[in-house]
Structure formats: C-alpha cells, structure tokens
C-alpha cells in the first residue's frame, strides 16, 4: 500500500471518535441523497405508471364517486369501492362529439368473509371493447380472459392451486400483472360475465352495498378514447354537460393532483438535500480546517522529512476520501434499509403511487450518492489544502515549536 | 556536501495589514564544508531556527541563495526540492516531532517510506540506530508513550536513517540529560567524521566542545566565534 494511504488509515484509526463524527456527517448526507432519490424516483415512476395504467383519455364515473374521491382511492391506494351508474349513460356518452372508443368497467369490492379469498377490488371489463386493461394483461398473458378467469395485481397472493374465490365464484388465476406502484397492484381483473356473477352472488349472500343496483344494467366507470384532433379536456366538459349524474374527467385531471403532490415532495426533498449538502460542506470544512491547524506540526515534520506539498494534499484528500467513502456507504446502506422495505407504508402515508426503481437504477443511485458525498468531503478539504499551500514548513515548525 | 548561503535574509511582518516588518535574519553569507561540525548559538528569537530552516529548504529566504553541493535549493520546484531534502538532508526539528500514528520504528523509517525506499536494509539500519540511541526495546510503542528525551532521540535516529550528506539539527539536546547529550553529540560527531556536514543550533554549553566551528547569532546577524 502507498505510504500516504497507509498513514491516512493510521491517522483515522488513531482518532476513532473524530473519524466517527465526521463519517456520521457524511453518512447523513448520503442517507438523505440516496433516500431522497429513491423517494422522488419511486413517486415519479408511480406517477408515470399511474398515468399509463389509466389508459384512457377521459374517465367517467358516478358523480359521488368522483366528488368523494372513491375512484382515486381505488386507483391510488387500493381502497376497495363500490359505485355504480346506469349503463344507459353509455349510449349518451357515445353520442358526445369527439368520443372515439369507450369501454365500461364494473367495480366490486370483495370482503374478508368466508365467501372470498381476500378483501380486494375486483374490476370487471369487457374484453371486446377494452383498450385500457388488455394492453397490460397482454404483456403477461396472451390468451383470452374467459368466464371464471381472472388476472391479478402484483400484490395479490395466489395459492398453489392457482385459484381464488370471490363471492363463491371460484376463479382461475391466468396471470399476475407487473407491479405498478398504485392501488391497482391489489386489484383483480375479470370479464363482465364473471364479475356480474360475483355481484349477483353477493346480493344473494345478503351484502347490502348492492341494494337498489341492477347488476345487469349498471357500470362503475366508462373509459374513453377521444378522436384524433379532439382535446380530452373539452370532450370531458362536453360529457359533463350532456350527461347528468356523472363526473367526467380527463386523465390529465386525475394525474395533475398527484403530480402536484410529487412536485411538493420533490421540492421538500430537494431543499433538504441542498441544505444538508451545504451544512456538510461547512461543518466538514470548518472541522478539517481546525484539524489541519491542530496537525500543523505533523505536516511540518513530514515536510522536513522530505514530503512535498503535493503529497500532503494527497494525505489530506486520501484521509477525507476514506472517511467519506465509509460514511457514505453506511449512509446508503441505512437509507436503503429504512426506505426500501417500507414502500407500501410510504405509498399509504403519502397517498401517492409509489414504484421503486429497478435494482440497477438503485445501484446507480447508490454509487452517485457515494461519489457526491466523497466529492463533498474533498471539496470541504480544499480550504485546508489552500491554507497548507500558503505556508512554508519552516513557519509551521516555528509556530508550533 | 558543502552547504553555502549567499546573502540570505528573511523578513517577517509584525502585523498582517501593515508594512512594519523586521529582519529575523540579516543578509548573511555562510559556508560549511563536508565533514565539518558547526554549532550556532544565540538567544531565543535571535534567528537561529529561521536560518537553519532556510538552509533546509523549508523556509524561502526573502533574498539570497542557498546551495547544497552544486544545487541551488530554491531554484527548483517544491517537489524536486522536497525529494532532494529527503535524500540529502537529515533534519532534526525543534520540539517533539514524533508522528503519533506511527510506532517508534515506523517514525524512524518515515523518511525512507516517503519515496518508497524502505527495504530490508533500511529496517536493519533503523534497528541499529534505535540500539545506538537506546530505544530498541521501545521500537513498537507509540511516541505518546515516550518521554521528551526519548522522543528527541527518536528524531535523531530518524534524521540519520537516509545517511544524509547534511544534517541540520535544531536544539537536538534540549530535553536530554548529560549522558544522553553525550550520546547524541557523539552520534552527530560520528556522522561528521563520516563526511556529513553537521550544522546544529543549540543552547547547550556542554555541546560546544564537539564543534569544529561555533557561530553566534544575535539580532539576525551571524558571526563566527573565535576560540
């Protein structure tokens, strides 16, 4: 090992408390940088995924479902909901100018009672008209979704038999969808025949949430694709004017609230990161400056023995780099350990879609956090290096004699 | 190696903002031949250490030139000058100068390690030097476990490790008792007998008897003392 690297290690070992305190500061910096990047990227991924999974230009839901936020609850947080409107509204919606394609969906919340394997949101869609669910299903399953077949979200546990029961309808799980970081990860998809059979059974089993609902003539949401050249916002507004008892919104309007939340969170994390970075540079800079002053005699002796100024800069920079690299690595590990296992809790707390990046992206962020933290240490040490470069060793020996 | 100073002087500012400077060393000519043992005496603050540091290449003179052999010391860049010092000049700085992270043996080997010249031969020499200064049994301890005198003897062994042609010692016997002073002085005297140029700054009157020449420094003015 190079002598100055060896000496750096020995110096760090000799003052364990000082080394620990400075490393801890760098660890805090890398903790915030890595953790903040994971959070912001996960939220951004979640938002992209949410936007993509919505899959429609305009979504129509019963008025109450939109005003009470039930539809967003289903999408964002996976809180099961039951809301219905008459399927007769589909024809009225279809007549609005600018509507190209439309496909109804039927929502049904299962329960934790013995008739159901789990309490989840079941979404019924029409494979003949659908354009928002099947593209995602087809990424995992190329076959058709027949009666009794279901496709499940990534967070649904499937038994070894590959079957799940909802309202006494035993279903074959034909595919598990990719993770989205949204409430849809806890959803189950079935065709209209299957979900309506479940709804009828629910009624027979005495569940009251379907009281007054004609299952065969009801839908929960209508997904709409607008014609080329038409503005989704305008079409949504036209639908709101033409059809009563519903609320129509463009996908942008569903996403904009979440995007606003993401901007807020990103802003807070960005400001926190900058603050801690500045704090780290100042505290490390002042500490290293004081330490270098205290070590003036040591540096002067090294100079007297023939060490050049450059090798002393190297000594300082190697010391701070080792200290920063260790601190930054610990910070990254702690940050990962604190944040990565708790994605579901973070999603629920922030009420925003949350999709953790791929492992290679995490590795990249970790390396970047370590590099930035080490560079921060090196930048902070430049004050000391500058002071050292100004002084003749003879003066340092004289000052400390 | 001949050590030669041509009209070297050094000024310092008394306060940073003003122009009130003083001469720590007045314009001085000086020459020491190979094998000579020279001592410089003088009161504290008379400029002895400043003069020695200029000879060592550790303090740039305000004016004048320093030659070690044929090398104009301050003509070269810091890196080159530092390596030259490492290879040719053994410096014994004033005060306690052990590096606290290194053991006594590692401290003695320090000059040989800076440019990667620490080999088995150097380790043997370091151990011999430690035996000569009576610190062999303490070679694996750290300097904070040494007394002031032991630390000073360690610094002397360290200055001799590279077998330098020039030895510059600033108060090397400051903390030593009579017996250890005699030991250190004989080590330096032997180095001079071996051809090294030894220049030593001291307050110690007992040490004066070892010198070939004695200079006195007063108010930054160096003058040779006659017997």
XYZ file of C-alpha atoms in Angstrom:
628
model
C 0.000 0.000 0.000
C 1.168 3.529 -0.766
C 2.754 5.127 2.308
C 0.382 8.107 2.394
C -2.687 5.853 2.122
C -1.248 3.724 4.952
C -0.558 6.844 7.022
C -4.090 8.131 6.323
C -5.603 4.907 7.633
C -3.411 5.012 10.726
C -4.352 8.645 11.360
C -8.049 7.798 11.072
C -7.673 4.831 13.426
C -5.790 6.925 15.980
C -8.724 9.300 16.432
C -11.757 6.997 16.322
C -14.208 9.499 17.808
C -13.225 12.251 15.396
C -13.339 9.792 12.479
C -16.753 8.541 13.606
C -18.203 12.051 13.988
C -17.054 13.197 10.544
C -18.116 9.906 8.934
C -21.528 10.218 10.584
C -21.999 13.629 8.993
C -21.149 12.230 5.561
C -23.426 9.256 6.301
C -26.283 11.685 6.979
C -25.614 13.396 3.668
C -25.576 10.159 1.666
C -28.623 8.924 3.624
C -30.599 11.972 2.520
C -29.248 11.936 -1.035
C -29.869 8.230 -1.627
C -33.119 8.076 0.335
C -34.409 11.263 -1.271
C -33.547 9.997 -4.740
C -35.312 6.696 -4.084
C -38.392 8.512 -2.802
C -38.606 11.026 -5.627
C -37.844 8.440 -8.320
C -40.319 5.958 -6.846
C -43.006 8.637 -6.788
C -42.163 9.694 -10.327
C -42.210 6.082 -11.503
C -45.503 5.662 -9.681
C -46.939 8.719 -11.363
C -45.800 7.526 -14.799
C -47.194 4.105 -14.085
C -50.468 5.584 -12.782
C -50.786 7.769 -15.854
C -50.026 4.867 -18.161
C -52.327 2.427 -16.386
C -55.237 4.788 -16.527
C -55.030 4.023 -20.210
C -57.861 6.339 -21.268
C -58.107 9.947 -22.361
C -61.271 10.528 -20.374
C -62.803 8.613 -17.471
C -66.451 8.861 -16.484
C -67.589 7.761 -13.021
C -70.746 8.384 -10.967
C -70.824 11.941 -9.645
C -70.467 10.858 -5.997
C -67.532 8.581 -6.753
C -65.529 11.495 -8.133
C -66.568 14.098 -5.594
C -65.860 11.757 -2.683
C -62.613 10.597 -4.229
C -63.635 6.929 -4.272
C -62.303 6.345 -7.775
C -58.913 7.855 -6.876
C -58.880 5.768 -3.697
C -59.215 2.635 -5.784
C -56.516 3.707 -8.231
C -54.026 5.206 -5.821
C -54.407 3.347 -2.597
C -56.211 0.169 -3.462
C -59.074 1.014 -1.108
C -61.891 -1.142 -2.474
C -65.009 0.751 -3.516
C -68.473 0.098 -4.890
C -70.096 2.813 -7.000
C -72.470 2.430 -9.856
C -74.402 4.278 -12.526
C -76.882 3.146 -15.090
C -75.396 1.573 -18.201
C -77.877 3.618 -20.211
C -75.479 6.517 -19.812
C -73.019 4.735 -22.102
C -75.132 5.480 -25.169
C -75.458 9.135 -24.185
C -71.708 9.378 -23.689
C -71.073 7.687 -27.021
C -73.100 10.385 -28.753
C -70.902 13.202 -27.493
C -68.755 14.628 -30.248
C -65.142 13.609 -30.074
C -65.670 10.237 -28.383
C -63.900 7.569 -30.410
C -63.945 4.392 -28.307
C -65.463 3.622 -24.964
C -65.435 0.654 -22.672
C -67.338 0.172 -19.418
C -65.907 -1.237 -16.204
C -67.712 -2.707 -13.235
C -66.189 -2.431 -9.780
C -66.853 -4.795 -6.923
C -65.181 -4.845 -3.540
C -64.736 -8.318 -2.150
C -64.841 -8.916 1.601
C -62.856 -10.842 4.135
C -65.837 -13.133 4.730
C -65.554 -16.871 4.004
C -67.067 -16.401 0.569
C -63.927 -14.572 -0.578
C -60.245 -15.440 -0.575
C -59.235 -11.834 0.134
C -60.622 -8.315 0.524
C -59.646 -6.661 -2.745
C -61.001 -4.524 -5.560
C -62.378 -6.581 -8.408
C -62.592 -4.776 -11.732
C -64.753 -6.200 -14.446
C -64.021 -5.151 -18.015
C -65.364 -6.010 -21.429
C -62.618 -7.734 -23.453
C -64.462 -6.904 -26.687
C -64.310 -3.137 -26.218
C -61.475 -2.722 -23.705
C -58.408 -0.698 -24.591
C -57.104 0.205 -21.132
C -56.684 -3.134 -19.291
C -55.842 -5.668 -22.009
C -52.647 -3.963 -23.206
C -51.246 -4.554 -19.721
C -52.665 -8.055 -19.421
C -51.191 -8.967 -22.807
C -47.706 -8.151 -21.554
C -48.051 -11.165 -19.259
C -50.792 -13.286 -20.823
C -51.615 -13.666 -24.467
C -54.752 -15.791 -24.115
C -58.349 -14.667 -23.747
C -59.988 -13.900 -20.411
C -62.847 -16.353 -20.357
C -65.629 -16.768 -17.827
C -64.140 -17.692 -14.455
C -60.661 -16.463 -15.443
C -59.025 -13.670 -13.513
C -55.829 -11.647 -13.801
C -54.390 -10.396 -10.510
C -52.267 -7.439 -9.461
C -48.695 -7.984 -8.323
C -49.507 -7.792 -4.623
C -52.230 -10.452 -4.655
C -51.069 -13.749 -3.170
C -52.155 -16.732 -5.201
C -52.437 -20.221 -3.704
C -50.554 -23.132 -5.254
C -53.789 -24.339 -6.817
C -53.889 -21.111 -8.811
C -57.477 -20.492 -7.754
C -59.138 -17.674 -5.826
C -62.742 -17.450 -4.697
C -64.848 -14.298 -4.716
C -68.465 -14.393 -3.631
C -68.393 -18.143 -4.076
C -67.196 -17.902 -7.664
C -64.063 -19.981 -7.924
C -61.723 -18.361 -10.425
C -58.600 -19.484 -12.261
C -55.726 -17.070 -11.969
C -54.368 -16.904 -15.516
C -51.766 -14.173 -14.991
C -50.186 -11.832 -12.475
C -49.629 -8.298 -13.714
C -46.431 -6.287 -13.414
C -46.015 -4.084 -10.391
C -47.403 -0.573 -10.887
C -46.887 1.044 -7.501
C -50.556 2.045 -7.479
C -53.680 0.700 -5.807
C -54.171 -1.465 -8.884
C -51.478 -3.831 -7.572
C -54.097 -5.137 -5.162
C -56.845 -5.364 -7.785
C -58.281 -8.403 -9.560
C -59.495 -8.237 -13.171
C -62.297 -10.359 -14.582
C -64.571 -10.221 -17.596
C -68.072 -8.789 -17.247
C -69.811 -12.176 -17.020
C -67.597 -13.304 -14.163
C -67.875 -10.106 -12.120
C -71.589 -9.839 -12.595
C -71.999 -13.421 -11.383
C -69.999 -12.438 -8.308
C -72.216 -9.373 -7.783
C -75.376 -11.448 -8.065
C -74.000 -13.959 -5.553
C -73.121 -11.070 -3.232
C -76.718 -9.908 -3.353
C -77.945 -13.415 -2.617
C -75.488 -13.677 0.267
C -77.146 -10.591 1.759
C -74.497 -7.938 1.212
C -76.294 -4.620 1.260
C -73.937 -2.491 -0.791
C -75.692 -3.617 -3.953
C -79.144 -2.753 -2.684
C -81.055 -0.965 -5.392
C -78.408 -1.750 -8.005
C -79.477 -3.618 -11.115
C -76.265 -5.520 -11.711
C -77.015 -6.265 -15.377
C -77.784 -2.635 -16.142
C -75.056 -0.899 -14.152
C -71.454 0.071 -14.677
C -68.916 1.783 -12.403
C -66.748 3.635 -14.888
C -66.532 4.298 -18.586
C -63.097 4.578 -20.143
C -62.998 6.797 -23.216
C -60.550 7.311 -26.065
C -61.113 10.603 -27.870
C -60.912 11.007 -31.610
C -57.711 12.306 -33.075
C -57.667 16.103 -33.116
C -60.007 16.441 -30.144
C -58.925 17.791 -26.795
C -59.619 15.417 -23.893
C -60.459 18.291 -21.530
C -63.057 19.651 -23.946
C -64.596 16.238 -24.560
C -64.778 15.656 -20.788
C -66.507 19.012 -20.370
C -68.958 18.170 -23.166
C -69.806 14.880 -21.468
C -70.393 16.639 -18.151
C -72.848 18.961 -19.880
C -74.591 16.241 -21.870
C -74.997 13.556 -19.215
C -76.359 14.003 -15.711
C -75.345 12.173 -12.521
C -71.832 11.530 -13.707
C -68.489 13.215 -13.487
C -66.188 13.143 -16.445
C -62.524 13.998 -16.199
C -59.537 13.877 -18.487
C -56.672 11.602 -17.465
C -54.589 14.760 -17.006
C -57.021 15.979 -14.358
C -56.635 12.668 -12.494
C -52.864 12.859 -12.759
C -52.439 16.570 -12.044
C -53.323 16.267 -8.344
C -50.761 13.506 -7.935
C -48.204 15.425 -9.996
C -48.733 18.449 -7.734
C -48.101 16.227 -4.728
C -44.969 14.865 -6.394
C -43.743 18.411 -7.043
C -44.251 19.235 -3.361
C -42.440 16.131 -2.129
C -39.622 16.618 -4.664
C -39.308 20.255 -3.618
C -39.058 19.361 0.069
C -36.533 16.579 -0.559
C -34.519 18.786 -2.934
C -34.394 21.638 -0.424
C -33.465 19.224 2.376
C -30.686 17.701 0.265
C -29.249 21.108 -0.641
C -29.461 22.239 2.988
C -27.677 19.131 4.269
C -25.100 19.378 1.485
C -24.283 22.993 2.382
C -24.261 22.078 6.064
C -21.926 19.158 5.367
C -19.519 21.299 3.343
C -19.467 23.964 6.072
C -19.160 21.596 9.051
C -16.650 19.321 7.318
C -14.731 22.325 6.016
C -14.528 24.003 9.424
C -13.708 20.717 11.180
C -10.993 19.785 8.707
C -9.584 23.289 8.859
C -9.383 23.073 12.657
C -7.928 19.569 12.452
C -5.299 20.688 9.932
C -4.344 23.599 12.190
C -4.009 21.181 15.082
C -1.873 18.937 12.878
C 0.370 21.742 11.639
C 3.401 20.288 13.396
C 2.765 16.839 11.953
C 2.606 18.276 8.445
C 5.725 20.361 9.058
C 7.615 17.270 10.248
C 6.555 15.378 7.135
C 7.811 18.297 5.051
C 11.093 18.327 6.973
C 11.480 14.622 6.212
C 11.085 15.351 2.503
C 7.381 15.130 1.797
C 6.293 17.579 -0.899
C 3.303 19.885 -0.554
C 1.520 17.758 -3.131
C 1.952 14.631 -1.048
C 0.496 16.438 1.973
C -2.539 17.475 -0.096
C -2.789 13.837 -1.103
C -2.622 12.802 2.556
C -5.486 15.150 3.482
C -7.577 14.183 0.475
C -7.000 10.446 0.928
C -7.959 10.728 4.610
C -11.173 12.606 3.873
C -11.943 10.300 0.946
C -11.595 7.148 3.080
C -13.635 8.725 5.862
C -16.291 9.957 3.401
C -16.448 6.691 1.467
C -17.026 4.694 4.651
C -19.584 7.215 5.954
C -21.335 7.449 2.590
C -21.534 3.660 2.217
C -23.021 3.308 5.693
C -25.493 6.110 4.904
C -26.544 4.416 1.655
C -26.981 1.031 3.366
C -29.001 2.557 6.225
C -31.069 4.607 3.811
C -31.839 1.549 1.689
C -32.661 -0.495 4.784
C -35.015 2.202 6.089
C -36.763 3.071 2.847
C -36.837 0.070 0.523
C -38.796 -2.370 2.718
C -41.480 0.186 3.519
C -42.732 1.144 0.049
C -46.310 0.141 0.846
C -46.351 2.223 4.044
C -44.829 5.211 2.232
C -47.435 4.908 -0.523
C -50.249 4.839 2.011
C -48.808 7.736 4.043
C -48.231 9.958 1.027
C -51.380 8.725 -0.717
C -49.484 8.723 -3.964
C -48.463 6.000 -6.407
C -45.049 4.645 -5.490
C -42.984 2.371 -7.696
C -39.458 1.511 -6.526
C -36.878 1.682 -9.350
C -35.186 -1.386 -10.786
C -32.166 -2.774 -8.874
C -29.705 -1.433 -11.437
C -31.135 2.062 -11.032
C -30.842 1.705 -7.257
C -27.219 0.626 -7.672
C -26.608 3.666 -9.876
C -28.205 5.992 -7.303
C -26.139 4.382 -4.535
C -22.909 4.904 -6.473
C -23.920 8.500 -7.277
C -24.756 9.197 -3.595
C -21.370 7.797 -2.507
C -19.497 9.744 -5.204
C -21.288 13.023 -4.382
C -20.649 12.510 -0.658
C -16.960 11.749 -1.202
C -16.642 14.768 -3.505
C -18.343 16.871 -0.822
C -15.665 15.756 1.626
C -12.942 16.553 -0.883
C -14.464 19.988 -1.611
C -14.640 20.666 2.135
C -10.966 19.728 2.492
C -9.930 22.292 -0.116
C -9.994 25.095 2.488
C -7.369 23.204 4.468
C -5.331 22.363 1.388
C -5.363 26.036 0.394
C -4.114 27.081 3.805
C -1.423 24.425 3.727
C -0.268 25.554 0.287
C 0.311 29.087 1.561
C 2.526 28.174 4.496
C 6.215 27.397 4.439
C 7.008 24.311 6.510
C 9.626 26.349 8.337
C 6.911 28.727 9.536
C 4.733 25.846 10.671
C 7.629 24.389 12.630
C 8.277 27.824 14.115
C 4.615 28.346 15.105
C 4.411 25.003 16.852
C 7.885 24.777 18.332
C 28.466 18.151 0.830
C 29.194 21.864 1.001
C 26.420 23.998 2.431
C 26.608 27.563 1.195
C 24.406 30.571 1.829
C 24.828 33.695 -0.298
C 23.438 36.853 1.228
C 20.338 35.141 2.571
C 17.928 37.151 4.652
C 14.417 36.687 5.919
C 11.891 39.275 6.945
C 8.546 38.841 8.683
C 5.638 41.232 9.026
C 4.842 42.180 12.602
C 1.194 42.664 11.687
C -0.597 41.436 8.639
C -2.047 44.717 7.426
C 0.875 46.996 7.949
C 4.290 47.444 6.452
C 6.014 47.027 9.755
C 8.416 44.158 9.058
C 11.575 43.070 10.767
C 14.625 41.074 9.768
C 14.705 37.682 11.517
C 17.940 37.020 9.629
C 20.003 39.851 8.189
C 21.812 39.392 4.879
C 24.201 36.539 5.643
C 26.986 34.683 3.884
C 27.821 31.270 5.250
C 29.677 28.168 4.204
C 30.156 24.753 5.806
C 32.429 22.107 4.305
C 31.878 18.367 4.147
C 32.767 16.691 7.419
C 32.517 19.918 9.380
C 30.566 20.055 12.624
C 29.240 23.570 13.111
C 27.237 24.857 16.028
C 25.232 28.058 16.122
C 24.448 29.588 19.476
C 22.295 32.551 20.384
C 19.395 33.729 22.451
C 15.783 32.742 21.740
C 14.416 34.802 18.876
C 17.867 35.635 17.556
C 17.076 33.993 14.185
C 18.943 30.655 14.585
C 15.987 28.415 13.679
C 14.937 30.678 10.828
C 18.471 30.457 9.431
C 18.518 26.666 9.803
C 15.101 26.280 8.152
C 16.319 28.337 5.194
C 19.338 26.036 4.857
C 16.973 23.044 4.986
C 14.796 24.323 2.132
C 11.859 24.681 4.488
C 11.633 28.473 4.517
C 12.086 30.556 1.416
C 14.605 33.361 2.033
C 13.424 36.884 1.324
C 16.683 37.405 -0.531
C 19.746 35.357 -1.349
C 20.551 31.811 -2.390
C 21.243 28.519 -0.637
C 23.413 25.871 -2.252
C 23.720 22.292 -1.059
C 26.614 20.943 -3.081
C 26.003 22.332 -6.527
C 22.254 22.510 -6.116
C 20.628 25.934 -5.840
C 17.974 24.820 -3.366
C 15.305 27.422 -4.054
C 15.684 27.342 -7.821
C 13.846 24.040 -8.047
C 10.120 23.334 -7.647
C 8.774 22.179 -4.301
C 8.519 18.522 -5.362
C 12.096 18.362 -6.581
C 13.390 20.299 -3.568
C 11.493 18.034 -1.179
C 12.936 14.891 -2.739
C 16.395 16.441 -2.641
C 15.909 17.166 1.055
C 14.696 13.634 1.656
C 17.768 12.139 0.004
C 20.448 14.533 1.200
C 19.423 16.438 4.312
C 18.664 14.973 7.702
C 16.524 17.444 9.595
C 16.043 17.312 13.354
C 13.294 19.865 14.019
C 12.904 21.678 17.293
C 10.496 20.258 19.884
C 8.618 16.954 19.942
C 8.224 15.784 16.412
C 7.122 12.160 16.512
C 4.143 11.272 14.325
C 1.679 9.896 16.831
C 0.049 7.425 14.436
C 3.320 5.620 13.805
C 5.373 3.423 16.122
C 8.892 4.425 17.079
C 10.354 2.125 14.390
C 7.910 3.464 11.774
C 8.814 7.017 12.746
C 12.493 6.271 12.239
C 11.731 4.658 8.880
C 9.497 7.578 7.849
C 11.983 9.350 5.503
C 12.657 6.087 3.684
C 8.942 5.426 3.223
C 8.039 8.776 1.663
C 9.574 7.877 -1.695
C 9.131 4.123 -1.319
C 12.734 3.339 -0.401
C 12.038 1.336 2.720
C 13.629 -2.066 2.241
C 15.183 -4.725 4.480
C 18.446 -2.819 4.572
C 16.694 0.289 5.862
C 14.873 -1.702 8.527
C 18.181 -3.164 9.734
C 19.691 0.344 9.777
C 16.691 1.709 11.679
C 17.066 -1.022 14.293
C 20.794 -0.311 14.602
C 20.091 3.411 15.045
C 17.460 2.636 17.672
C 20.003 0.488 19.505
C 22.525 3.340 19.260
C 20.079 5.839 20.798
C 18.892 3.298 23.382
C 15.332 2.942 22.079
C 15.408 -0.522 20.516
C 13.249 -2.021 23.237
C 10.660 0.683 22.603
C 10.563 0.267 18.812
C 6.949 -0.945 18.771
C 5.465 1.647 21.108
C 3.872 4.906 20.003
C 5.530 8.292 20.611
C 2.929 9.363 23.190
C 4.375 6.659 25.440
C 7.875 8.164 25.220
C 9.451 10.759 27.471
C 10.615 14.073 25.985
C 14.204 12.873 25.870
C 13.268 9.565 24.251
C 11.212 11.396 21.641
C 14.219 13.608 20.852
C 16.500 10.591 20.464
C 13.945 9.042 18.128
C 14.034 12.216 15.988
C 17.822 11.956 15.785
C 17.671 8.325 14.650
C 15.065 9.381 12.069
C 17.328 12.137 10.710
C 20.158 9.633 10.231
C 18.178 6.865 8.514
C 18.889 8.053 4.952
C 22.604 8.514 5.714
C 22.334 12.166 4.697
C 25.244 14.282 3.485
C 23.947 17.224 5.501
C 22.459 17.147 8.991
C 20.598 20.187 10.300
C 19.704 19.906 13.954
C 17.621 22.435 15.878
C 18.222 22.077 19.620
C 18.698 18.286 19.454
C 19.864 18.027 23.061
C 17.238 20.347 24.507
C 15.457 17.791 26.700
C 18.342 15.438 27.297
C 20.354 14.713 30.404
C 24.142 14.757 30.407
C 24.526 11.100 29.474
C 22.068 11.295 26.595
C 23.536 14.586 25.422
C 26.909 12.916 25.151
C 25.341 10.025 23.251
C 23.582 12.292 20.748
C 26.614 14.505 20.275
C 28.842 11.527 19.594
C 26.315 10.257 17.016
C 26.370 13.628 15.258
C 30.136 13.874 15.563
C 30.496 10.401 14.038
C 28.245 11.469 11.175
C 30.556 14.435 10.589
C 33.588 12.170 10.741
C 31.865 10.037 8.127
C 31.790 13.059 5.801
C 28.435 14.640 6.616
C 28.148 18.361 7.105
C 26.538 18.872 10.503
C 25.031 22.223 11.468
C 23.428 22.399 14.848
C 21.599 25.128 16.700
C 21.928 24.836 20.460
C 21.764 26.493 23.861
C 23.725 23.678 25.437
C 27.177 24.808 26.543
C 28.296 21.179 27.085
C 27.667 20.508 23.425
C 30.012 23.238 22.240
C 33.095 21.126 22.829
C 32.128 18.813 19.944
C 32.069 21.561 17.323
C 34.730 22.348 14.750
C 33.377 25.868 14.437
C 30.961 27.859 16.558
C 28.851 30.711 15.250
C 26.796 33.100 17.230
C 23.527 34.636 16.087
C 22.319 37.888 17.551
C 19.545 40.092 16.184
C 19.614 38.169 12.944
C 23.334 38.685 12.443
C 25.548 35.614 12.234
C 29.170 35.853 13.272
C 31.891 33.273 13.824
C 33.110 32.923 17.367
C 36.802 32.684 17.818
C 38.237 30.341 20.423
